[in-house]
mmCIF file with all atom_site columns, C-alpha atoms in Angstrom:
data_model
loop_
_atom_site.group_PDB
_atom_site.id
_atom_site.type_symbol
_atom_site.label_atom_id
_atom_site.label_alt_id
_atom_site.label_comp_id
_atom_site.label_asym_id
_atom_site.label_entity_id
_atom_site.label_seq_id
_atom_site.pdbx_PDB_ins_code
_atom_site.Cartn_x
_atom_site.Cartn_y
_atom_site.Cartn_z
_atom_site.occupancy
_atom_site.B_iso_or_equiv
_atom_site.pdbx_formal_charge
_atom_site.auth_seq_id
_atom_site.auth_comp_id
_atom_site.auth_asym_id
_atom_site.auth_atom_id
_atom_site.pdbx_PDB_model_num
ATOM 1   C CA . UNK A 1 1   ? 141.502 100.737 15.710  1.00 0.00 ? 1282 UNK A CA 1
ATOM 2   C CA . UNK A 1 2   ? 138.919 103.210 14.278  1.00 0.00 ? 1283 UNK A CA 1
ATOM 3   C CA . UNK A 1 3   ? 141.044 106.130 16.026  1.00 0.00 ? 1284 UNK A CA 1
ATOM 4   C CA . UNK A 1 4   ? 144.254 105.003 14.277  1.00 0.00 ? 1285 UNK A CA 1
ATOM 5   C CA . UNK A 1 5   ? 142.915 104.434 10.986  1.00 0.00 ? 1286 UNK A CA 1
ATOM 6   C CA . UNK A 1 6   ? 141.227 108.074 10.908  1.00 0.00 ? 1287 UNK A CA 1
ATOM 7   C CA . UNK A 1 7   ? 144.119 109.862 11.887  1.00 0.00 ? 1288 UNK A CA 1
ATOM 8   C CA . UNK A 1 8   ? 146.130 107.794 9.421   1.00 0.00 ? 1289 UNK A CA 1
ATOM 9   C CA . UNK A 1 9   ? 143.650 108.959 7.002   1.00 0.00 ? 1290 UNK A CA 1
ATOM 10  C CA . UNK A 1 10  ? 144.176 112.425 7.970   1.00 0.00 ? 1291 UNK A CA 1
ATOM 11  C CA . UNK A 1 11  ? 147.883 111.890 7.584   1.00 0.00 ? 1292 UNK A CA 1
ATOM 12  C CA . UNK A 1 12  ? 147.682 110.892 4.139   1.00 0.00 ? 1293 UNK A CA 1
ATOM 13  C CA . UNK A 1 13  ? 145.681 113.555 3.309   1.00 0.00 ? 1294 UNK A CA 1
ATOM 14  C CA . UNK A 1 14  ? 148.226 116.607 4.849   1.00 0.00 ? 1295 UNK A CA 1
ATOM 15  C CA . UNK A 1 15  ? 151.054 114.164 2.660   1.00 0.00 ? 1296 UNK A CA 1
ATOM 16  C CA . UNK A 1 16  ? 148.957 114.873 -0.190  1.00 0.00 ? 1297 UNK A CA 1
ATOM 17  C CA . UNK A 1 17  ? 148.622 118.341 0.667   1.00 0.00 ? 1298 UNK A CA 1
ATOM 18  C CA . UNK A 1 18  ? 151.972 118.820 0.844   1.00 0.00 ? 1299 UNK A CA 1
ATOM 19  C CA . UNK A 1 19  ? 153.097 117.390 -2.316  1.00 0.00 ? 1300 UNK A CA 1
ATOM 20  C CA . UNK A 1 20  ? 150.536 119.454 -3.944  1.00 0.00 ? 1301 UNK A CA 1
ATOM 21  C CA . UNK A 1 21  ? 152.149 122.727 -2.644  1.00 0.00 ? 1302 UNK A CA 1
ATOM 22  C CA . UNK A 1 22  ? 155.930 121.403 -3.534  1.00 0.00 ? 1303 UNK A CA 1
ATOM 23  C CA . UNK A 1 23  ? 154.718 120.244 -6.547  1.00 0.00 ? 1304 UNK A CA 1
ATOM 24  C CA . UNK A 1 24  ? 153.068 124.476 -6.637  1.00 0.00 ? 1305 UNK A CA 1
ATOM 25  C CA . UNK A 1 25  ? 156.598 125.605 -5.589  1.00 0.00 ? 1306 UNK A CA 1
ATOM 26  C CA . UNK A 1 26  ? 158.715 123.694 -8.707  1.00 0.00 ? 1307 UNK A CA 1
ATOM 27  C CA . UNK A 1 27  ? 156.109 124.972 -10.872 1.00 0.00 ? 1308 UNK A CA 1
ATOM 28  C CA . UNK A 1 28  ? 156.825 128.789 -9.549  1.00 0.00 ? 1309 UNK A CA 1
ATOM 29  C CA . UNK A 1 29  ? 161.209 128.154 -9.619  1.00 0.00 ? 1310 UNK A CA 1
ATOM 30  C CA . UNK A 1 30  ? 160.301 126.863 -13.519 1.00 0.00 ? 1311 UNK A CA 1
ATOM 31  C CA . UNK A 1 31  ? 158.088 129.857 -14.197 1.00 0.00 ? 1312 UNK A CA 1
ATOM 32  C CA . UNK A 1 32  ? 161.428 131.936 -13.046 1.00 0.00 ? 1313 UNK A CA 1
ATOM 33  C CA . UNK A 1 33  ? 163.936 130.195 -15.260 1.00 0.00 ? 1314 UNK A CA 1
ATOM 34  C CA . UNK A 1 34  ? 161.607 130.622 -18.371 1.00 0.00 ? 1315 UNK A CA 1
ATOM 35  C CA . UNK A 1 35  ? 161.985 134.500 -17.282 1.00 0.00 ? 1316 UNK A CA 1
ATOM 36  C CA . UNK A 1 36  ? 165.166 134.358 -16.992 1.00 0.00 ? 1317 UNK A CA 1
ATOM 37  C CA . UNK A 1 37  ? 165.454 132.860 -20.177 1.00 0.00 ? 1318 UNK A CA 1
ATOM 38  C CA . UNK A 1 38  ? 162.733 135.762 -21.948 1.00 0.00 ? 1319 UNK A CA 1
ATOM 39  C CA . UNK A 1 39  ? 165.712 138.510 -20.329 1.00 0.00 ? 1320 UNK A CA 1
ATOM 40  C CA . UNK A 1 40  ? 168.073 136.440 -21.955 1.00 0.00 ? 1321 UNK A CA 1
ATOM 41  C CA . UNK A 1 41  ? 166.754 136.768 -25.350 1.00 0.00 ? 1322 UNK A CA 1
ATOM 42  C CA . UNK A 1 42  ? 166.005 140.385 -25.046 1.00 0.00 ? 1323 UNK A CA 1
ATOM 43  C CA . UNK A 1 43  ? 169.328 140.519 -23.989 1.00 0.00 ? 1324 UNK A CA 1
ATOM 44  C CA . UNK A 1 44  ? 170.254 139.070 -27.459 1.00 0.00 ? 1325 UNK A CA 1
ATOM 45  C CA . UNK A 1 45  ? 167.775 141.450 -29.596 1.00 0.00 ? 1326 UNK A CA 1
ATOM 46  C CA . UNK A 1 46  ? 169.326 144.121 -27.978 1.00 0.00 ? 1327 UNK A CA 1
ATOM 47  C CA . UNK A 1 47  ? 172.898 143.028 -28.945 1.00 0.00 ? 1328 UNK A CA 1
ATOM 48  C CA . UNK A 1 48  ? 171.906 143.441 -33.117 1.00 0.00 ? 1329 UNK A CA 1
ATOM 49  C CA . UNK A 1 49  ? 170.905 146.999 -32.460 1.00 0.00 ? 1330 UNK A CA 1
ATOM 50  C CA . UNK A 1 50  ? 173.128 150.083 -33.103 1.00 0.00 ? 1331 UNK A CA 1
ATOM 51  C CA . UNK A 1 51  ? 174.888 151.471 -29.846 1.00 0.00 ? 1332 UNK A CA 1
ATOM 52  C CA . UNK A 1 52  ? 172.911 153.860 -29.262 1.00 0.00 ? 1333 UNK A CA 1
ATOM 53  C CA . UNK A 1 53  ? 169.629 152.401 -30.605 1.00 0.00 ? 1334 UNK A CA 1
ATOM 54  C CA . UNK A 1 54  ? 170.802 149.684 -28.505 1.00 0.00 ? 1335 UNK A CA 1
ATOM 55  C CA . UNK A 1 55  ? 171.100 151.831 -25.354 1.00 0.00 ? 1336 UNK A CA 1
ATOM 56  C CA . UNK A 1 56  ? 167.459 153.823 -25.645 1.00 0.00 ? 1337 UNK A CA 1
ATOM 57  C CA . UNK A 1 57  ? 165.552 150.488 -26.725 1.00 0.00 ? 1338 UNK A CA 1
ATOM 58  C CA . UNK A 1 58  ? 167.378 148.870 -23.877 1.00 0.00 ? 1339 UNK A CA 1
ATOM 59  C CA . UNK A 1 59  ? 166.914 151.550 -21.207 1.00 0.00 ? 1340 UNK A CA 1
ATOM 60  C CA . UNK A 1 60  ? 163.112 151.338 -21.974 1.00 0.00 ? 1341 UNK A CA 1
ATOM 61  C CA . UNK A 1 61  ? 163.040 147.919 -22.196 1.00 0.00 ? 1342 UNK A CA 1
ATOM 62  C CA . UNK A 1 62  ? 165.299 147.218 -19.286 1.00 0.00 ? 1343 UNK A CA 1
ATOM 63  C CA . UNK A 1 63  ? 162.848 149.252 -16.845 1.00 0.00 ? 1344 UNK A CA 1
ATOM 64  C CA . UNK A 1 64  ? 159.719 147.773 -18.483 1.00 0.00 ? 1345 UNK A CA 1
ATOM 65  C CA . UNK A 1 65  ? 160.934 144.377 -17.755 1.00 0.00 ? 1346 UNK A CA 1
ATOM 66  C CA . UNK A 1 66  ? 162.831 145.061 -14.417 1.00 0.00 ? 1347 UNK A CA 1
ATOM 67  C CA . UNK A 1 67  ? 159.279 146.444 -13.417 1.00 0.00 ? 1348 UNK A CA 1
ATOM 68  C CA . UNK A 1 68  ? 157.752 143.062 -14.405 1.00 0.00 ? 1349 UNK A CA 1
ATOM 69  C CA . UNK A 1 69  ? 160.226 141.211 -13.413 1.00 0.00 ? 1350 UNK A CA 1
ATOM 70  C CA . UNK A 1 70  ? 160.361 142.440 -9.973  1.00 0.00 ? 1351 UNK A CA 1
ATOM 71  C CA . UNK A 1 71  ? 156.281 142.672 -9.886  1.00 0.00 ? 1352 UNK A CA 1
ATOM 72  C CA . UNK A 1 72  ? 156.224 138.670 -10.524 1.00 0.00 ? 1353 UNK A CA 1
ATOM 73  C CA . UNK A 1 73  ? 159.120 137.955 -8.573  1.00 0.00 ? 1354 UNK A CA 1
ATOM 74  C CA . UNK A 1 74  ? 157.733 139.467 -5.406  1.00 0.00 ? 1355 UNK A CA 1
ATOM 75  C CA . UNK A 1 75  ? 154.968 137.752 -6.101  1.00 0.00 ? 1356 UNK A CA 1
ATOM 76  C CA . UNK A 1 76  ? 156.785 134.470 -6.478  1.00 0.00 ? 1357 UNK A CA 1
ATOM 77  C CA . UNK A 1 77  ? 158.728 134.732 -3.084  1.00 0.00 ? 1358 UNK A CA 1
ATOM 78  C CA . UNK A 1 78  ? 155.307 135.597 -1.246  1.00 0.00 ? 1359 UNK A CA 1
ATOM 79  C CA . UNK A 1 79  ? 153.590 132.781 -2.685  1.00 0.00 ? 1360 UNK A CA 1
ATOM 80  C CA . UNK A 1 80  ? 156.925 130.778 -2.046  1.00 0.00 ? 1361 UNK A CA 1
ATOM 81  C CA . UNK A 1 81  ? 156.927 132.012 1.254   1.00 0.00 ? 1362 UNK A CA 1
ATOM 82  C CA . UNK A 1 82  ? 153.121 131.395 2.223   1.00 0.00 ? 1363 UNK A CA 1
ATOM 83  C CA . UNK A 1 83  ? 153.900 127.649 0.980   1.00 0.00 ? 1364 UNK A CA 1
ATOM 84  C CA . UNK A 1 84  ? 156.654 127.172 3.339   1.00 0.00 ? 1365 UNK A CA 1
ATOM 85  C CA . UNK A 1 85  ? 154.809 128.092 5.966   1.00 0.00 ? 1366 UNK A CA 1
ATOM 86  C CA . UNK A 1 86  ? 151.768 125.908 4.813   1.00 0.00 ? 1367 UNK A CA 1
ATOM 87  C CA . UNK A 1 87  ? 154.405 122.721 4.494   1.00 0.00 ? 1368 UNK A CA 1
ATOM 88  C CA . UNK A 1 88  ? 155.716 123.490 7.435   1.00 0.00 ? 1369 UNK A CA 1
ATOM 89  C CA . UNK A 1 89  ? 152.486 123.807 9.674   1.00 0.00 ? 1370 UNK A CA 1
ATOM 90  C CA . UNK A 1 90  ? 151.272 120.520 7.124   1.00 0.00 ? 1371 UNK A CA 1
ATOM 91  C CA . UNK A 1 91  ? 154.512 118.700 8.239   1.00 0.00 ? 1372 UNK A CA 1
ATOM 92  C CA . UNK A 1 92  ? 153.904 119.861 12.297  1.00 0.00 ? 1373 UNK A CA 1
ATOM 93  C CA . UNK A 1 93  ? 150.287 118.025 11.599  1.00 0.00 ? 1374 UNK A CA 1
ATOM 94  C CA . UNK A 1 94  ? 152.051 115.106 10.506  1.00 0.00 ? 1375 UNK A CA 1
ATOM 95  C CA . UNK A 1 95  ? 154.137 114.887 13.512  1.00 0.00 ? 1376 UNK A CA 1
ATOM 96  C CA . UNK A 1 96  ? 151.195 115.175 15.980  1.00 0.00 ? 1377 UNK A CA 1
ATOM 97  C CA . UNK A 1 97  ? 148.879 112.960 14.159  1.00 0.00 ? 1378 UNK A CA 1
ATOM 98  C CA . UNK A 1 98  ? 151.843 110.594 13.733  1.00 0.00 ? 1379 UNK A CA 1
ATOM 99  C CA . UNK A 1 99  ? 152.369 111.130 17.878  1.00 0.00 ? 1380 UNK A CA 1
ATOM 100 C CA . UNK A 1 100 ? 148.451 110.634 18.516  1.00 0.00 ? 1381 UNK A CA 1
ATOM 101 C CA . UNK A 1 101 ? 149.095 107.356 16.408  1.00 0.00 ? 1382 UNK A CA 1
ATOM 102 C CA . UNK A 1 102 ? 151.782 106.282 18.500  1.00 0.00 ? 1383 UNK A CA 1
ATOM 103 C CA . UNK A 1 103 ? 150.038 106.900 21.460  1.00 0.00 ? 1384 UNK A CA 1
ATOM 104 C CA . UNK A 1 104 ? 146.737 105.226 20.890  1.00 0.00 ? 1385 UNK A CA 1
ATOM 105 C CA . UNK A 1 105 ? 148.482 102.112 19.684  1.00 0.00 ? 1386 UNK A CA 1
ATOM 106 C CA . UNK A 1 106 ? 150.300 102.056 22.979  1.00 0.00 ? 1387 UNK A CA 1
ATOM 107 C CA . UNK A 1 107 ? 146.770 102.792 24.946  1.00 0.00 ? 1388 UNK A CA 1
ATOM 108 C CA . UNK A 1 108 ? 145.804 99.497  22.825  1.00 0.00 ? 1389 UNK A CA 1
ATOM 109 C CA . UNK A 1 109 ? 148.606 97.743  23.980  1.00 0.00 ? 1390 UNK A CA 1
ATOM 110 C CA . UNK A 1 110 ? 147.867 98.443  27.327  1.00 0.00 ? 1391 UNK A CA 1
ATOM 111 C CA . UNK A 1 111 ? 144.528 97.658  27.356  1.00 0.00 ? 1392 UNK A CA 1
ATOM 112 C CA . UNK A 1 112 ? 145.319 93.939  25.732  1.00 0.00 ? 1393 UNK A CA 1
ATOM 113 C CA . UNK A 1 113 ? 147.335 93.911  28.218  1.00 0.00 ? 1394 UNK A CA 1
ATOM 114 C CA . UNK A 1 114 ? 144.979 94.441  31.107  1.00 0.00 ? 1395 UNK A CA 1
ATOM 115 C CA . UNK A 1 115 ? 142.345 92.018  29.161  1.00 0.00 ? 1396 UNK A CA 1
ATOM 116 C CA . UNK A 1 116 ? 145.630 89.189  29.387  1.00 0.00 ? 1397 UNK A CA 1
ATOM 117 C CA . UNK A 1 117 ? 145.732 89.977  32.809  1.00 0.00 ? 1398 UNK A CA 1
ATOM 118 C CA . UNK A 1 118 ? 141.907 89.650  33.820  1.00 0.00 ? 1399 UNK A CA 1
ATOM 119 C CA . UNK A 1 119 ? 141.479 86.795  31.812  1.00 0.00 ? 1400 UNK A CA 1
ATOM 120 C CA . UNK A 1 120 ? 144.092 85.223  33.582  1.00 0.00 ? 1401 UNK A CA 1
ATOM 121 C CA . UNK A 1 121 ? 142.661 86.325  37.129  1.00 0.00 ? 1402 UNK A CA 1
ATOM 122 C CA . UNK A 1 122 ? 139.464 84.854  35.839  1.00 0.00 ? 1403 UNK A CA 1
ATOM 123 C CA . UNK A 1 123 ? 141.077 81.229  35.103  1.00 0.00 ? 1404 UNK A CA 1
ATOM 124 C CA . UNK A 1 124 ? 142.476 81.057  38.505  1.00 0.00 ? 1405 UNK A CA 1
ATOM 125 C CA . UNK A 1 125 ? 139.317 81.745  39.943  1.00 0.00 ? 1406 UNK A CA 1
ATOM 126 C CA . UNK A 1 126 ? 137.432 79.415  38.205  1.00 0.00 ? 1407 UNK A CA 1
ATOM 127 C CA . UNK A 1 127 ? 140.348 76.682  38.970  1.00 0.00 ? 1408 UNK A CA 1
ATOM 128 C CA . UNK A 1 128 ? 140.112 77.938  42.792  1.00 0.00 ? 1409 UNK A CA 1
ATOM 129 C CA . UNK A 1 129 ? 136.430 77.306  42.189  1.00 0.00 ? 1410 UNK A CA 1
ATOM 130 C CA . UNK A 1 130 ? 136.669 74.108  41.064  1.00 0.00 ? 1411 UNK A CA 1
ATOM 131 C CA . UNK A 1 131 ? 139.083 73.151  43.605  1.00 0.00 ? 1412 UNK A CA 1
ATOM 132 C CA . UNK A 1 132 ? 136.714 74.506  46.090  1.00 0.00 ? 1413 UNK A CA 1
ATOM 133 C CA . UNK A 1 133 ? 133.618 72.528  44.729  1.00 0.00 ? 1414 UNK A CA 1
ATOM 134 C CA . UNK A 1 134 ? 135.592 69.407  45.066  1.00 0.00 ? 1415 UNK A CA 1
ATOM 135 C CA . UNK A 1 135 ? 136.556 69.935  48.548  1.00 0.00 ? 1416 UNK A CA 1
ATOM 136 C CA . UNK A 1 136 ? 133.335 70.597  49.006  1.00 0.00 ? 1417 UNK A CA 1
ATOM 137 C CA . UNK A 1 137 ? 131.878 67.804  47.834  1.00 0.00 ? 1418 UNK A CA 1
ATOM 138 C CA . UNK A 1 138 ? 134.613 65.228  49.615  1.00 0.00 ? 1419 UNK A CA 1
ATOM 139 C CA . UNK A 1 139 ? 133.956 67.325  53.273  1.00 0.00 ? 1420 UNK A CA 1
ATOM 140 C CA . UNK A 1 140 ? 129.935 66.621  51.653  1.00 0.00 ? 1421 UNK A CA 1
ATOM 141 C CA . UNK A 1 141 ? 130.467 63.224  51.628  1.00 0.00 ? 1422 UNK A CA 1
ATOM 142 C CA . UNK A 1 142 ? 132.438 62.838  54.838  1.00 0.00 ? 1423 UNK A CA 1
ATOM 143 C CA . UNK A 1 143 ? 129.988 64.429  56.903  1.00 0.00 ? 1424 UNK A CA 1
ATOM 144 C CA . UNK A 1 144 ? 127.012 62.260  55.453  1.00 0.00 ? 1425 UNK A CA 1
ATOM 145 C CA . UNK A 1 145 ? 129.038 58.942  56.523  1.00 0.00 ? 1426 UNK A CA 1
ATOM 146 C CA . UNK A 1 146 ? 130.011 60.584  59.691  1.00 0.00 ? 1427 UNK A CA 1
ATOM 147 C CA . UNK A 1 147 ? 126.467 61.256  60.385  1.00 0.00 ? 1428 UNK A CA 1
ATOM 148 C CA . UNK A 1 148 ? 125.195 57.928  59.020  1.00 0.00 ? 1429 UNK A CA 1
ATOM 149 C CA . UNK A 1 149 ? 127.356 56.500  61.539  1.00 0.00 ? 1430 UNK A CA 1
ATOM 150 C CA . UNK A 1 150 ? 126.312 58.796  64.579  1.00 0.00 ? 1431 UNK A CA 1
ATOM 151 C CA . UNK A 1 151 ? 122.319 57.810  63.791  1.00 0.00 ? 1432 UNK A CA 1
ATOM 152 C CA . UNK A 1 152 ? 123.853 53.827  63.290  1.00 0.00 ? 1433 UNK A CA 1
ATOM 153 C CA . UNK A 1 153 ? 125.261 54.143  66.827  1.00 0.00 ? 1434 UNK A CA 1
ATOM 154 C CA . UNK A 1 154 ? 122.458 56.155  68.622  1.00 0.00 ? 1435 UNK A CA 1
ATOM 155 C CA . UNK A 1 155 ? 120.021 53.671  67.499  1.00 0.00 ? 1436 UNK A CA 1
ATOM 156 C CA . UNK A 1 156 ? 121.595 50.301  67.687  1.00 0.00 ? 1437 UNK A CA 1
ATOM 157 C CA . UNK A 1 157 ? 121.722 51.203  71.539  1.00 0.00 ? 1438 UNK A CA 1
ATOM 158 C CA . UNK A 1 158 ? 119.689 48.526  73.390  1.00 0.00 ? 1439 UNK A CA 1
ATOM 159 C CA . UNK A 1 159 ? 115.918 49.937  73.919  1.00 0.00 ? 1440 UNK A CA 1
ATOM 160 C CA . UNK A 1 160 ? 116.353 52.481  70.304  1.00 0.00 ? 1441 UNK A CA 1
ATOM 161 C CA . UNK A 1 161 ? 114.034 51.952  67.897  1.00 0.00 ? 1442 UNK A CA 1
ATOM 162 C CA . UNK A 1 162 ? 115.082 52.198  64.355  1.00 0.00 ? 1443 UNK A CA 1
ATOM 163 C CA . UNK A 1 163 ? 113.597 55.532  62.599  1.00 0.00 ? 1444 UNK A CA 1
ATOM 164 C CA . UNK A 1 164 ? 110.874 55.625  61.004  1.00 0.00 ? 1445 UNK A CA 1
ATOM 165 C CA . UNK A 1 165 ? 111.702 58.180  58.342  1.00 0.00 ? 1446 UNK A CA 1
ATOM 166 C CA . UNK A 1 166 ? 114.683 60.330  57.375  1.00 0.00 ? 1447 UNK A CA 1
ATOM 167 C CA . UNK A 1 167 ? 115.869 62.116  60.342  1.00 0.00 ? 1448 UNK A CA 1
ATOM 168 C CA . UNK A 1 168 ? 116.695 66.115  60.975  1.00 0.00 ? 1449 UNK A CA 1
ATOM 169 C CA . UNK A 1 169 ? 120.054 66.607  62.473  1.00 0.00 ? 1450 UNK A CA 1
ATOM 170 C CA . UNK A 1 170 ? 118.081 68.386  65.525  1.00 0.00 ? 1451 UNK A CA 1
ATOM 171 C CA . UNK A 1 171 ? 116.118 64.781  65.853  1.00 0.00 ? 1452 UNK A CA 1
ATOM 172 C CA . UNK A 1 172 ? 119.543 63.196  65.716  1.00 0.00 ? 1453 UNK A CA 1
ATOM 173 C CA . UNK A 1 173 ? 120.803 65.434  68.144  1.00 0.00 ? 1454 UNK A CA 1
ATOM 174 C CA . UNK A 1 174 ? 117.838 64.881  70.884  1.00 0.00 ? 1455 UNK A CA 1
ATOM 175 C CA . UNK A 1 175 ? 118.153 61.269  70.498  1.00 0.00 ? 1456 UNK A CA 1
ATOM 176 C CA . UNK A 1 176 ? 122.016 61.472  71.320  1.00 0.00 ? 1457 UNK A CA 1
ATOM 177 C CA . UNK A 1 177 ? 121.530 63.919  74.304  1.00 0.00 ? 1458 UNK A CA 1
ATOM 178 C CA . UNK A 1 178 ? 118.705 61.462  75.302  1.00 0.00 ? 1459 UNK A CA 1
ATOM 179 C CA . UNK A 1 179 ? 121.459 58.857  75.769  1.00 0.00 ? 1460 UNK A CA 1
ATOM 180 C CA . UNK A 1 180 ? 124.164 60.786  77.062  1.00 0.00 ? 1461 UNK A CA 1
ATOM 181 C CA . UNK A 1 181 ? 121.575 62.042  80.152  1.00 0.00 ? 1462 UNK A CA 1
ATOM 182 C CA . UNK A 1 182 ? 120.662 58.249  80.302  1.00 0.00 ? 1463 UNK A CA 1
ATOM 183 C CA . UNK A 1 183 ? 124.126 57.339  80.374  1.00 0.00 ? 1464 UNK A CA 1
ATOM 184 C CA . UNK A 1 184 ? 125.018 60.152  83.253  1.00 0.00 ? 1465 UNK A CA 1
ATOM 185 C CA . UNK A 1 185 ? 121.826 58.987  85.406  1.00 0.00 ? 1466 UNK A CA 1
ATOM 186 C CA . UNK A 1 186 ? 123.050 55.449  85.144  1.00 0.00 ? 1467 UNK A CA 1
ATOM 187 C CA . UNK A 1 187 ? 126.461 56.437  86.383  1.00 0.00 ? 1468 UNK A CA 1
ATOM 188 C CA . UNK A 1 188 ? 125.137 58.402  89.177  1.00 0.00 ? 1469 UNK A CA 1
ATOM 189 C CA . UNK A 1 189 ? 123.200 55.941  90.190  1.00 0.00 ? 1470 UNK A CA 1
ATOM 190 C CA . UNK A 1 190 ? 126.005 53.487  90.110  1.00 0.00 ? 1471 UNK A CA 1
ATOM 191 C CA . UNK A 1 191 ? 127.888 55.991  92.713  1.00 0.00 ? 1472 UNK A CA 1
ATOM 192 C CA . UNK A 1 192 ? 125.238 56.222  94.947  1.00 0.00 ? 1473 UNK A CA 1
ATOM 193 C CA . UNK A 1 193 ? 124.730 52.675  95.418  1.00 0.00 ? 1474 UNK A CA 1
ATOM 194 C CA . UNK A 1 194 ? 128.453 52.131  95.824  1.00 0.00 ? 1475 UNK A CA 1
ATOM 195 C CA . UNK A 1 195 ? 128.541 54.746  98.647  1.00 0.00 ? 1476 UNK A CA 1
ATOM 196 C CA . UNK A 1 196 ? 126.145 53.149  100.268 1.00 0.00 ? 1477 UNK A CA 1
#
């Protein structure tokens, strides 16, 4: 936003420029009609001489002012001419700070954009999160009934005594293999008495 606004500043000011140098160039075409309007009138004066008073007055006159008049007229058209050239290097300013304006806003449109999109990435995480947190919590609770029930079963075996204290899952886990070899010793023993 700062980019766009200084360049729009320096827009403004090549506009301003370059009504300053047309306003320059009017100036200049009136300063030519007003000549053009002194030759007229000498034009006239000349017209109330005598013919031949008419012709020397004239013939000095004539070169004076064709000498002046050329002298600011060349002038003119280089000035004219160096103000074109100004406008029209002024004007290819405008056009590239005009382009650079263009193209920033669209960088800035782009980049909202983007933010849109992350923002939106972010939200589905979090919801994945949550989702995740929940499952969590319901696999949580599963697994703490399931093992309630595994130490309820290990220990209401005849012979168990109840725990003392909160058990480790390792102390849960030796008092189930504990009755599982039980269980396998009893069984073999059962076989070898029936083969006998």
């Amino acid at each position: 936003t700062g980019t766009i606004s200084s360049l729009q500043r320096q827009m403004e000011i090549q506009e301003s420029e370059v009504r300053r140098i047309r306003f320059e160039k009017e100036l200049l075409q009136k300063q030519l009609r007003e000549r053009d309007i002194q030759l007229q009138v000498v034009c006239n004066k000349f017209c109330s001489l005598t013919e031949e008073q008419r012709q020397e007055e004239a013939v000095g006159m004539m070169e004076e002012q064709n000498h002046n008049f050329y002298q600011v007229v060349t002038e003119q058209e280089s000035q004219l001419a160096e103000q074109n050239k100004l406008i029209s290097e002024l004007q290819g300013t405008i056009s590239q700070l005009q382009a650079e304006v263009v193209s920033t806003r669209l960088n800035l449109l782009k980049e909202k954009q983007a933010q849109r999109e992350i923002q939106s990435q972010v939200e589905a995480l979090q919801h994945k999160e949550l989702q995740s947190r929940v499952a969590l919590d319901l696999i949580s609770s599963k697994f703490e009934r399931y093992r309630n029930k595994i130490i309820q079963a290990t220990f209401s075996v005849e012979g168990s005594q109840d725990p003392q204290a909160e058990l480790t899952d390792d102390e849960v886990l030796e008092a189930m293999q504990r009755i599982i070899n039980e269980r396998m010793e009893f069984q073999q023993m059962l076989k070898n008495k029936g083969s006998r």
